[in-house]
Tab-separated table of C-alpha atoms in Angstrom:
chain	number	residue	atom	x	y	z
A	4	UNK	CA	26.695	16.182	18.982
A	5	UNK	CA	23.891	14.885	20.952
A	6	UNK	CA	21.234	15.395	18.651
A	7	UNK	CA	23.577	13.281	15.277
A	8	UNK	CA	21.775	10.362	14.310
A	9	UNK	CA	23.347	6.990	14.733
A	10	UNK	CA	24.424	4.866	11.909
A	11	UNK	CA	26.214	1.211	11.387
A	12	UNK	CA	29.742	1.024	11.548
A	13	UNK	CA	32.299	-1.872	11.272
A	14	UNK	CA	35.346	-2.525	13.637
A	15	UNK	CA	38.776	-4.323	13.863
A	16	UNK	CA	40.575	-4.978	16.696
A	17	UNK	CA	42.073	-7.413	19.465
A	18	UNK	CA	40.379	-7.732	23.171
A	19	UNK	CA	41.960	-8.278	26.354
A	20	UNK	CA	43.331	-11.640	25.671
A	21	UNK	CA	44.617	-10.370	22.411
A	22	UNK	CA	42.294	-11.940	20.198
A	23	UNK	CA	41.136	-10.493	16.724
A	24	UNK	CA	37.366	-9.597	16.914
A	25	UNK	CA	35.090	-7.439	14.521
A	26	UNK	CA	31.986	-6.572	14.533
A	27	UNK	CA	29.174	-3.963	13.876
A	28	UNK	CA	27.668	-1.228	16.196
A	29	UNK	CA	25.836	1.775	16.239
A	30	UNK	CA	27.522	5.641	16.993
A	31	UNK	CA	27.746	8.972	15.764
A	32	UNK	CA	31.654	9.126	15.132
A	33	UNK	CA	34.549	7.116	15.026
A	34	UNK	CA	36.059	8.607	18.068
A	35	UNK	CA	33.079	7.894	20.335
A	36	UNK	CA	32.925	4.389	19.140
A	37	UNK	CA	36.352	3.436	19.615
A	38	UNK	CA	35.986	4.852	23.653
A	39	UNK	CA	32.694	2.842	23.969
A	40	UNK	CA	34.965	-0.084	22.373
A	41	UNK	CA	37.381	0.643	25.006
A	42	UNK	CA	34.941	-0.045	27.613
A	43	UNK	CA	34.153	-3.474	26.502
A	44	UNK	CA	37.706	-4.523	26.571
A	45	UNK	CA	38.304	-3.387	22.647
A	46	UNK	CA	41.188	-1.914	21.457
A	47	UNK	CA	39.865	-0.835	17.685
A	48	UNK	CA	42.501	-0.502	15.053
A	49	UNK	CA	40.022	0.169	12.402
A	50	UNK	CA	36.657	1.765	12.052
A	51	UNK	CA	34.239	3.011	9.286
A	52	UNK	CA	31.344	3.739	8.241
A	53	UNK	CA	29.071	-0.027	7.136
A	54	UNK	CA	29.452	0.069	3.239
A	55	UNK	CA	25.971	0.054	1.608
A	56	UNK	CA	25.116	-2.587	-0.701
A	57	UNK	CA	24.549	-2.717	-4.388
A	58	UNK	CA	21.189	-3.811	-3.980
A	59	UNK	CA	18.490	-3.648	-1.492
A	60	UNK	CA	20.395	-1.288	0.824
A	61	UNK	CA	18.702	1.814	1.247
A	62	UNK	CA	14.920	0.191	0.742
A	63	UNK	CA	12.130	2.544	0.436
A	64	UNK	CA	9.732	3.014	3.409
A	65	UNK	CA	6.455	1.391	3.384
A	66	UNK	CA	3.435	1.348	5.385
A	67	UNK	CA	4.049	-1.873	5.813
A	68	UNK	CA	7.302	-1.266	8.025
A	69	UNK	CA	5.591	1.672	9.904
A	70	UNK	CA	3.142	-1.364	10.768
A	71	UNK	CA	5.819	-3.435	11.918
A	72	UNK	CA	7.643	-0.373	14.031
A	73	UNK	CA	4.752	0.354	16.007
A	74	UNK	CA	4.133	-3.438	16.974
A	75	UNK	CA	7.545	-3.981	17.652
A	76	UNK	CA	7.544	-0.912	19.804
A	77	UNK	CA	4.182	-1.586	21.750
A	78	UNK	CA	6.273	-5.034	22.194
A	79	UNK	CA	9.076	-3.230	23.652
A	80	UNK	CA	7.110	-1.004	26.085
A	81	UNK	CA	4.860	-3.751	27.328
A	82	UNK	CA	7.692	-5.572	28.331
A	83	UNK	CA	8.295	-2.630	30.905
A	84	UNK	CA	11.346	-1.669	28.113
A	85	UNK	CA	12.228	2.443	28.373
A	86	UNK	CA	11.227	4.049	24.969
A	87	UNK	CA	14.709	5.421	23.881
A	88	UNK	CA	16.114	1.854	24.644
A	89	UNK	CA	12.976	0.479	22.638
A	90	UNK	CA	13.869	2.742	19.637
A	91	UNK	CA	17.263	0.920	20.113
A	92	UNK	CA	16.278	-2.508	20.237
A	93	UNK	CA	13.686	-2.082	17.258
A	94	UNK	CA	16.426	-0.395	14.933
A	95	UNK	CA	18.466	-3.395	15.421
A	96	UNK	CA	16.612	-5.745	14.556
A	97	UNK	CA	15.546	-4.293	11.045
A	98	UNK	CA	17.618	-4.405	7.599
A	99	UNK	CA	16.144	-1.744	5.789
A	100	UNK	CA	18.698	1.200	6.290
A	101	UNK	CA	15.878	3.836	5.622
A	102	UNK	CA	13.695	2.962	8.549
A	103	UNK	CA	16.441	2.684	10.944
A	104	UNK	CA	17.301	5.910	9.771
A	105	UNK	CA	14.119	7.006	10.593
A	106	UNK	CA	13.801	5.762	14.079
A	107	UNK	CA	17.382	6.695	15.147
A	108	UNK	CA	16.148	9.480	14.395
A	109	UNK	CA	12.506	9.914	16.104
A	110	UNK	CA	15.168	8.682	19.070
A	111	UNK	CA	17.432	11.539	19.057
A	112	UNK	CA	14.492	13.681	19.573
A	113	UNK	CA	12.683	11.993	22.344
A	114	UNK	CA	16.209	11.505	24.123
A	115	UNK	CA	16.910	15.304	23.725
A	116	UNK	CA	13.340	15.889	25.765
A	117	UNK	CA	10.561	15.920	23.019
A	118	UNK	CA	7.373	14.160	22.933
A	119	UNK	CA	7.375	11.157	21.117
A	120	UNK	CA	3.897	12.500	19.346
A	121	UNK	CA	6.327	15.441	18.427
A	122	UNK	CA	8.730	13.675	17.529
A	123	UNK	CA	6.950	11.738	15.572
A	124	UNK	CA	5.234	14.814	13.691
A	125	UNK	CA	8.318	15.873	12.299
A	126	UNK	CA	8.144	12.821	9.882
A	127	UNK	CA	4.536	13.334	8.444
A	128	UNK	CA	5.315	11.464	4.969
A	129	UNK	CA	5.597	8.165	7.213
A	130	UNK	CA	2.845	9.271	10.507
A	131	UNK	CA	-0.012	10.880	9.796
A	132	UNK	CA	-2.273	13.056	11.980
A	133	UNK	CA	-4.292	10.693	12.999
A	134	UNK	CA	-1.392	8.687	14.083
A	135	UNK	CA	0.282	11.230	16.198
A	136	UNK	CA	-3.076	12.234	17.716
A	137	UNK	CA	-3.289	8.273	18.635
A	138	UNK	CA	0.179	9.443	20.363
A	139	UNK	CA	-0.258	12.060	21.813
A	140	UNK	CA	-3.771	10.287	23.524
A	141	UNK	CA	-1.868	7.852	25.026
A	142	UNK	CA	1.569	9.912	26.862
A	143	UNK	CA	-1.385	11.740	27.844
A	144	UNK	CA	-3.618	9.568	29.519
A	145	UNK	CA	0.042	7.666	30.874
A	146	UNK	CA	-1.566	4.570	28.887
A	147	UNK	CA	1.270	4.771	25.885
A	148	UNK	CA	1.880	0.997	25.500
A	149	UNK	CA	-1.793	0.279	25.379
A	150	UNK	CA	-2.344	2.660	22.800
A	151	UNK	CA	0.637	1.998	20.875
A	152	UNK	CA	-1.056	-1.635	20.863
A	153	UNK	CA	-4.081	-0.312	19.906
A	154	UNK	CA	-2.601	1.602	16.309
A	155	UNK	CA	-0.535	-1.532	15.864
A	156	UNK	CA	-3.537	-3.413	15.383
A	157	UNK	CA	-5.143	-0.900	13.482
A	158	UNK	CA	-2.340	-0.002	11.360
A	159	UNK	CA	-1.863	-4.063	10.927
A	160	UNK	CA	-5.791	-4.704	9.685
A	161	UNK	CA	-5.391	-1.200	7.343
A	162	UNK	CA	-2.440	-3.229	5.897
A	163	UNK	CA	-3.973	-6.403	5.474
A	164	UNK	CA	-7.178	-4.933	3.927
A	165	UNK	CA	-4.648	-3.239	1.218
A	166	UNK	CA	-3.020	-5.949	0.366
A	167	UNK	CA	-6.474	-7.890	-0.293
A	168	UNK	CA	-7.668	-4.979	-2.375
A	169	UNK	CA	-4.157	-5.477	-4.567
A	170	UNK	CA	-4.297	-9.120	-4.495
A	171	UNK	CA	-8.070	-8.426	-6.410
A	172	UNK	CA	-6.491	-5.774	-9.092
A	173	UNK	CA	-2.851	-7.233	-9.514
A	174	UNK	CA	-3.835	-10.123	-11.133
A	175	UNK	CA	-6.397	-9.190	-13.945
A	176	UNK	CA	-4.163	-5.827	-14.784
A	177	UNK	CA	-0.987	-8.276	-15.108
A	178	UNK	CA	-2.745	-10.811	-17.364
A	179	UNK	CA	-4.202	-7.809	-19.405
A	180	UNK	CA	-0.727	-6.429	-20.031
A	181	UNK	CA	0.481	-9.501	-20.911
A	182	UNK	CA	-2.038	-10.262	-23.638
A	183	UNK	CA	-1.397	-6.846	-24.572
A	184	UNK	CA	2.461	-7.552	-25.078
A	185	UNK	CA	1.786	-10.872	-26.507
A	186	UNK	CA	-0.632	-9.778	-29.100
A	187	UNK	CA	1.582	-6.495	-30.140
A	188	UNK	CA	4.491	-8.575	-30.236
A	189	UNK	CA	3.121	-11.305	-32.935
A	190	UNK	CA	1.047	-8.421	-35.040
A	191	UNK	CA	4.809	-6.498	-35.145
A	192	UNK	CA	7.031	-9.868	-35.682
A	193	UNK	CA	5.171	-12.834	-36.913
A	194	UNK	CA	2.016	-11.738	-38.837
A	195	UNK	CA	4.434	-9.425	-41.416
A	196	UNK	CA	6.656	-12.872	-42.466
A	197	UNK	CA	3.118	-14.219	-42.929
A	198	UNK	CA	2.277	-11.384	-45.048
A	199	UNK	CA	5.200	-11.789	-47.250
A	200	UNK	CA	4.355	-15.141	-47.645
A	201	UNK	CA	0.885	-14.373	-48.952
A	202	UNK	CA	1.741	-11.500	-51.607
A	203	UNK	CA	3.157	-14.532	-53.090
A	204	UNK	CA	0.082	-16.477	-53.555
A	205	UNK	CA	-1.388	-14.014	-56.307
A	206	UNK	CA	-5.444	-14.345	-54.760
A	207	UNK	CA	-7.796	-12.084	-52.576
A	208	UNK	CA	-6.487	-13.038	-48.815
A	209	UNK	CA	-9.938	-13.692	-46.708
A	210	UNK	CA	-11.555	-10.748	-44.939
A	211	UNK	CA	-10.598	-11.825	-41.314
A	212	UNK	CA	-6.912	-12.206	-42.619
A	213	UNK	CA	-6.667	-8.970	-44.589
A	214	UNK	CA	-8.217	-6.781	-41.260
A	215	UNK	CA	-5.169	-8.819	-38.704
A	216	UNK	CA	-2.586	-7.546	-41.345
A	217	UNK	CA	-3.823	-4.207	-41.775
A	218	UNK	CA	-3.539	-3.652	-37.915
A	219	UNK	CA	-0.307	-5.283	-38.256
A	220	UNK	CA	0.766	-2.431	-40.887
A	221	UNK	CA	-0.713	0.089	-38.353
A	222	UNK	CA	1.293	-1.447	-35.260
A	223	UNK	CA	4.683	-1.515	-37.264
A	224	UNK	CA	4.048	1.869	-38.375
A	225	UNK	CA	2.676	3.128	-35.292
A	226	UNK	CA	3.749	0.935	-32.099
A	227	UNK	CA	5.981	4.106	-30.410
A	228	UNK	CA	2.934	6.258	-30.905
A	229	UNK	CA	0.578	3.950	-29.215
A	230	UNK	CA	3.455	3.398	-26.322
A	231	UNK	CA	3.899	6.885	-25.591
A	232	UNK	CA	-0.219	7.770	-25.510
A	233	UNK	CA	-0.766	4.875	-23.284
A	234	UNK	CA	1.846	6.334	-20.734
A	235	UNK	CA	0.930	9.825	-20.738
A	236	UNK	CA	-2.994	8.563	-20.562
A	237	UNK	CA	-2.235	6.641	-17.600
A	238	UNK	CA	0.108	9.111	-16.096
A	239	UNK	CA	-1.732	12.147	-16.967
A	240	UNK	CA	-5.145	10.603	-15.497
A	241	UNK	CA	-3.384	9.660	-12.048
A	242	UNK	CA	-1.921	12.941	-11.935
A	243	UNK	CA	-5.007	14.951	-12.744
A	244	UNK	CA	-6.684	12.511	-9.891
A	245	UNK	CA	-4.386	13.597	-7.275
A	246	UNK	CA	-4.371	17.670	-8.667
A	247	UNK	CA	-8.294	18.140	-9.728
A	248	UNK	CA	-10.738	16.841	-6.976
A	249	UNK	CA	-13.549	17.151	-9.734
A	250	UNK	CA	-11.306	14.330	-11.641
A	251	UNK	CA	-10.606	12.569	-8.110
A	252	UNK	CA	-14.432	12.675	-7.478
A	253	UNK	CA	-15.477	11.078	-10.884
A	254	UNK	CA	-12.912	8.738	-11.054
A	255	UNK	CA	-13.480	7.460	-7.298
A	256	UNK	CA	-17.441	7.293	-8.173
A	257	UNK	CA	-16.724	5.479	-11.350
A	258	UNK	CA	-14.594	2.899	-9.617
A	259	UNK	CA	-17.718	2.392	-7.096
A	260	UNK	CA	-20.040	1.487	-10.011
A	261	UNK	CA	-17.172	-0.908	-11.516
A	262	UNK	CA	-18.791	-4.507	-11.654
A	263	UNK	CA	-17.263	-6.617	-9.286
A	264	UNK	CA	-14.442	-4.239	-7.854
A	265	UNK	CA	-16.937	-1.637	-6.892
A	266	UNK	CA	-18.301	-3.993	-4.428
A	267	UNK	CA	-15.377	-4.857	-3.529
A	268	UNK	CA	-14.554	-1.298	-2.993
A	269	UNK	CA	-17.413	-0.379	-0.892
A	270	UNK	CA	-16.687	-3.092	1.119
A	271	UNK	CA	-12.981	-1.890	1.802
A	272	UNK	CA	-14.122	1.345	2.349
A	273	UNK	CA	-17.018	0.865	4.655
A	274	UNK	CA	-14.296	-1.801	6.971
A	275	UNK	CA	-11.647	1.553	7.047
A	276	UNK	CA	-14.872	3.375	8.100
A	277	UNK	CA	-15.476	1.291	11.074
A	278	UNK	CA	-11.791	0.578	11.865
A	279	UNK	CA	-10.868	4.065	12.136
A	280	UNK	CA	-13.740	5.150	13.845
A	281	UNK	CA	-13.594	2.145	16.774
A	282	UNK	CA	-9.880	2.820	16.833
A	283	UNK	CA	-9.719	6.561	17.463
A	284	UNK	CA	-13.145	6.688	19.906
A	285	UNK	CA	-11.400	3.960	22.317
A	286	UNK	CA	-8.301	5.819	22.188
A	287	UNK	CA	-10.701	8.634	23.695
A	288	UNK	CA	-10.708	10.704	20.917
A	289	UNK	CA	-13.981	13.306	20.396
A	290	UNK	CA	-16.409	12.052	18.016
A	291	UNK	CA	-16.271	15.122	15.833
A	292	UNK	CA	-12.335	14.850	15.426
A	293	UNK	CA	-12.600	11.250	15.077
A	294	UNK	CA	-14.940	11.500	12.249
A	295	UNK	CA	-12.789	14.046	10.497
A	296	UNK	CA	-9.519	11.762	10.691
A	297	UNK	CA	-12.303	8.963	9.510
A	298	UNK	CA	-12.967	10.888	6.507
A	299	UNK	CA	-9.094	10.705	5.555
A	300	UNK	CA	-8.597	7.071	5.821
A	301	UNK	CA	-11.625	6.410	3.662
A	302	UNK	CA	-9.101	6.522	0.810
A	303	UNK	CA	-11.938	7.794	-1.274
A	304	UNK	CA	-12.843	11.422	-2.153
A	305	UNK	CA	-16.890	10.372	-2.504
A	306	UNK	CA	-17.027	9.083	1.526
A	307	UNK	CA	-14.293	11.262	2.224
A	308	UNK	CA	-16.910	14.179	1.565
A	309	UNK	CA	-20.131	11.948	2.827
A	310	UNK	CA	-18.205	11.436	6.093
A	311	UNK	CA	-17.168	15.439	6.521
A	312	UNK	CA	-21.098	16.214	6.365
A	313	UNK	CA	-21.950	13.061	8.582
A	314	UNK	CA	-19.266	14.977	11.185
A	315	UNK	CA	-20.983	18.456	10.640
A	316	UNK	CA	-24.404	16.541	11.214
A	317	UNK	CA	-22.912	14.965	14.707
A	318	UNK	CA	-21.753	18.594	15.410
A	319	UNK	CA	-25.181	19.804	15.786
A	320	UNK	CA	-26.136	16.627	17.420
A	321	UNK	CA	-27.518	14.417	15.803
A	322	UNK	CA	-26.787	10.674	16.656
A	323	UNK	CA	-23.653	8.926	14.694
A	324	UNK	CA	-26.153	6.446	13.659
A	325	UNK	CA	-29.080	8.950	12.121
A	326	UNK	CA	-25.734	10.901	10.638
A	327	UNK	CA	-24.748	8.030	8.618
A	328	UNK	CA	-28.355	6.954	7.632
A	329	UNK	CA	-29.032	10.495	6.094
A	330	UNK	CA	-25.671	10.139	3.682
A	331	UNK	CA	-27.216	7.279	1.809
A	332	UNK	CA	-23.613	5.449	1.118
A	333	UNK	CA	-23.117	3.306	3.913
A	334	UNK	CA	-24.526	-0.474	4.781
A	335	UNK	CA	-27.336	-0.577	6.802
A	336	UNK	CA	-25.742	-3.582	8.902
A	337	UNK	CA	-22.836	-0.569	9.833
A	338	UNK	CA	-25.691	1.609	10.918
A	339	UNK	CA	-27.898	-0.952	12.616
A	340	UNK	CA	-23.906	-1.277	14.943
A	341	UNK	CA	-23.384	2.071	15.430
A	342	UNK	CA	-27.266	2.680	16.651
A	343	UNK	CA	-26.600	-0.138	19.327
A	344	UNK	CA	-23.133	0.938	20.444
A	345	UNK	CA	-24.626	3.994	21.409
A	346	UNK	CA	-27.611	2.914	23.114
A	347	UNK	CA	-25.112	0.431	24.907
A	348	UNK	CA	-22.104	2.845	25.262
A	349	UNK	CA	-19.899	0.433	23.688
A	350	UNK	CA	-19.846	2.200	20.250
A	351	UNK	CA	-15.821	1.228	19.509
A	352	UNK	CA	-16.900	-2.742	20.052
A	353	UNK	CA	-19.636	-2.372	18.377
A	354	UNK	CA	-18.052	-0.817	15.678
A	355	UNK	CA	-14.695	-2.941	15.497
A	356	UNK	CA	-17.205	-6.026	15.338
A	357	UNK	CA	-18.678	-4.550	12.063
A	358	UNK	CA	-14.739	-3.799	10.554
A	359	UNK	CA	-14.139	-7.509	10.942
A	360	UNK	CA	-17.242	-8.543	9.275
A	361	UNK	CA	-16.728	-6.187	6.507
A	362	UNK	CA	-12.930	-7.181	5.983
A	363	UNK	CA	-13.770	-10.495	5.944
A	364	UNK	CA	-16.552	-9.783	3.064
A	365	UNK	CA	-13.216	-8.393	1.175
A	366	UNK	CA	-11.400	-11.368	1.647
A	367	UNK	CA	-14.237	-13.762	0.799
A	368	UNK	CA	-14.692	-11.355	-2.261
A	369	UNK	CA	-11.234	-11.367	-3.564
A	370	UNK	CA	-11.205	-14.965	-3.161
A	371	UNK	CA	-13.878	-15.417	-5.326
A	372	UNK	CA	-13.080	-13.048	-7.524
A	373	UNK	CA	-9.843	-14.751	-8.566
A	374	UNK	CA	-11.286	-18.332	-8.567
A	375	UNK	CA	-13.947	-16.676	-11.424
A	376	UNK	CA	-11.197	-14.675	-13.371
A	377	UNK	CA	-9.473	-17.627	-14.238
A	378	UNK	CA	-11.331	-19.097	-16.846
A	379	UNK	CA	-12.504	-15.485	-18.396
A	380	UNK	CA	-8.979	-14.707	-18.716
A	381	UNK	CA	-7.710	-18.288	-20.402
A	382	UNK	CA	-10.864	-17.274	-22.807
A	383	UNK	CA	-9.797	-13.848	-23.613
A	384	UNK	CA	-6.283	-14.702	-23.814
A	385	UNK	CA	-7.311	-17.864	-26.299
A	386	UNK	CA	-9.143	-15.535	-28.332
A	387	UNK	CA	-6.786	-13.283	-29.194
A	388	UNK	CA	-3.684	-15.678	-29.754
A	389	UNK	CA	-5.747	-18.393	-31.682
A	390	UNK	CA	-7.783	-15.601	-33.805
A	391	UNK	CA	-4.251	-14.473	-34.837
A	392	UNK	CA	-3.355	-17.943	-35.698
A	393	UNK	CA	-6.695	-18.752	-37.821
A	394	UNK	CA	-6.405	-15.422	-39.551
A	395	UNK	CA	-2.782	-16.296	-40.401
A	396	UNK	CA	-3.927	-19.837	-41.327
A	397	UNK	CA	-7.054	-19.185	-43.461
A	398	UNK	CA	-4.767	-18.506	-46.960
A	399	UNK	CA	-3.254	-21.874	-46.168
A	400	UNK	CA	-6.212	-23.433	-45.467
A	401	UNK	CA	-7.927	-21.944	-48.943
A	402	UNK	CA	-5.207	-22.856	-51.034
A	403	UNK	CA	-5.148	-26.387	-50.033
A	404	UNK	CA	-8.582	-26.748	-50.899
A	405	UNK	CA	-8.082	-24.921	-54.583
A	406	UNK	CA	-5.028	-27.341	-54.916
């Protein structure tokens, strides 16, 4: 029984002065609850399990909240807090069931005598390797707190720099569905009532308005068709990029060469560079194995490979700074940093200077970015609902003048 995980559970009861009380609390079973009850003075007449609500119960776990855990955490053990009490204290404060679930359970194990980096492996959908290694550093070197500061910040400027690279794609892909919608919805619904209107008229409709119905024909006929091979392109293109790393390398080198959100891209990638780098070689991490968890966090399969080579290079040692000249992908501002860190021995300052300047390029970029989509999309979007209109309009128009 000492290795269940805890869950919520609600309580009725009376204390000592024979008051009703309820409440919520943490156990494994009802019977263990109801003696720790006892010991506050509780006499339970009822507990169960916490019923899980209809909607937002049971939330999904994002990196997001693994961000939040380990500051939280690093929180709890500066404070001089023990680490299974931490785990307590964290869990309580959080209202997604899943990563309570989670901890209570990274708990169990480090209260039952294994490491927390262990512990922590167990989970790898949620910690990574690079993540446990951070870990495992730190109960090492009997610095945990510090380094569970250290991958809070890190895993906190990862998070940020995600969300900025969303921010820049959300908002043209939403507006482009949209006008997708828009447009399929008036060639499906309003342009046929037109049409019947204008078999009436008896006269050659213009060119512009014959083409809009014709694709309106096609779309009626046709508008599951075009659903469905939308989906499975989209679907089978992601899927093939996550299978094939020929179709992971080409569509990773195509995004790079994408006006605009290639550079915005490179950017992102080339701050993850430097982050991950600075974090892992101040945690005391090897070079070579810090390059290799590098090459993971690039989140792209073109310096993912670039970065495994610029390891192999180090390996045989040559200087970080010559390594990443020779690959031909990354800034020379990074490697101008990295050649001074090491002359200075302060390459993880060096280096965590050039992942702010970088991530600050994103954010400056993404800015931008939306401040210059604005108008392009009003124009595309005008385009395509007013041609509609005018090619709808033009039979009207032509018969007024004949009249």
């Amino acid at each position: 029984m000492a290795n269940a995980t805890a869950v919520a559970y609600v309580y009725k009861g009376v204390d000592n002065k024979g008051n009703k009380v309820e409440g919520e609390i943490n156990g494994t079973n009802p019977a263990l609850i109801k003696a720790q009850l006892r010991k506050q003075g509780i006499i339970a007449s009822k507990v169960q399990k916490k019923p899980k609500p209809l909607f937002g119960g049971n939330k999904k776990i994002k990196p997001a909240d693994i961000a939040l855990f380990t500051r939280q955490m690093a929180t709890m053990m500066k404070a001089g807090v023990p680490l299974v009490q931490s785990f307590e204290i964290v869990a309580d404060g959080l209202d997604n069931e899943g990563v309570k679930g989670l901890i209570f359970k990274v708990r169990d194990d480090v209260a039952s005598g294994t490491s927390f980096a262990e512990a922590l492996r167990k989970h790898p959908l949620y910690f990574d390797d690079l993540f446990c290694n951070l870990v495992a550093s730190g109960e090492q070197s009997g610095a945990l707190e510090t380094m569970l500061d250290r991958i809070a910040t890190y895993k906190e400027k990862t998070e940020s720099l995600k969300a900025k690279i969303k921010k820049a794609m959300t908002y043209p892909i939403a507006v482009i569905v949209v006008a997708i919608v828009v447009t399929s919805i008036l060639l499906i619904k309003v342009v046929p009532q037109f049409a019947e209107t204008f078999s009436s008229f008896g006269a050659d409709l213009p060119a512009f308005t014959q083409l809009v119905v014709g694709m309106s024909e096609w779309m009626q006929a046709n508008w599951f068709f075009a659903l469905v091979t939308i989906i499975v392109l989209i679907g089978g293109t992601l899927e093939a990029k996550k299978r094939n790393k020929n179709v992971a390398h080409l569509f990773d080198r195509l995004i790079l060469k994408t006006p605009i959100f290639g550079a915005i891209t490179y950017n992102a990638i080339t701050a993850r560079f430097a982050r991950t780098l600075s974090t892992t070689f101040a945690a005391g991490v090897p070079l070579i194995d810090a390059l290799k968890s590098v090459a993971g966090a690039t989140g792209n399969s073109v310096y993912e490979e670039a970065t495994l080579k610029i390891r192999d290079a180090v390996a045989t040692g040559i200087p970080l700074n010559v390594a990443v000249r020779s690959s031909g992908l990354y800034p020379s501002m990074l490697i101008q940093m990295a050649a001074i860190g090491e002359e200075s021995g302060a390459l993880d300052d060096m280096l965590s200077k050039a992942a702010d300047f970088y991530e600050e390029a994103v954010d400056n970029m993404v800015d931008n970015l939306t401040t210059l989509l604005e108008p392009m999309i009003m124009a595309v979007l005008g385009i395509l609902v007013g041609g509609l209109m005018i090619a709808m309009y033009l039979p009207i128009f032509q018969l007024g003048q004949v009249v």
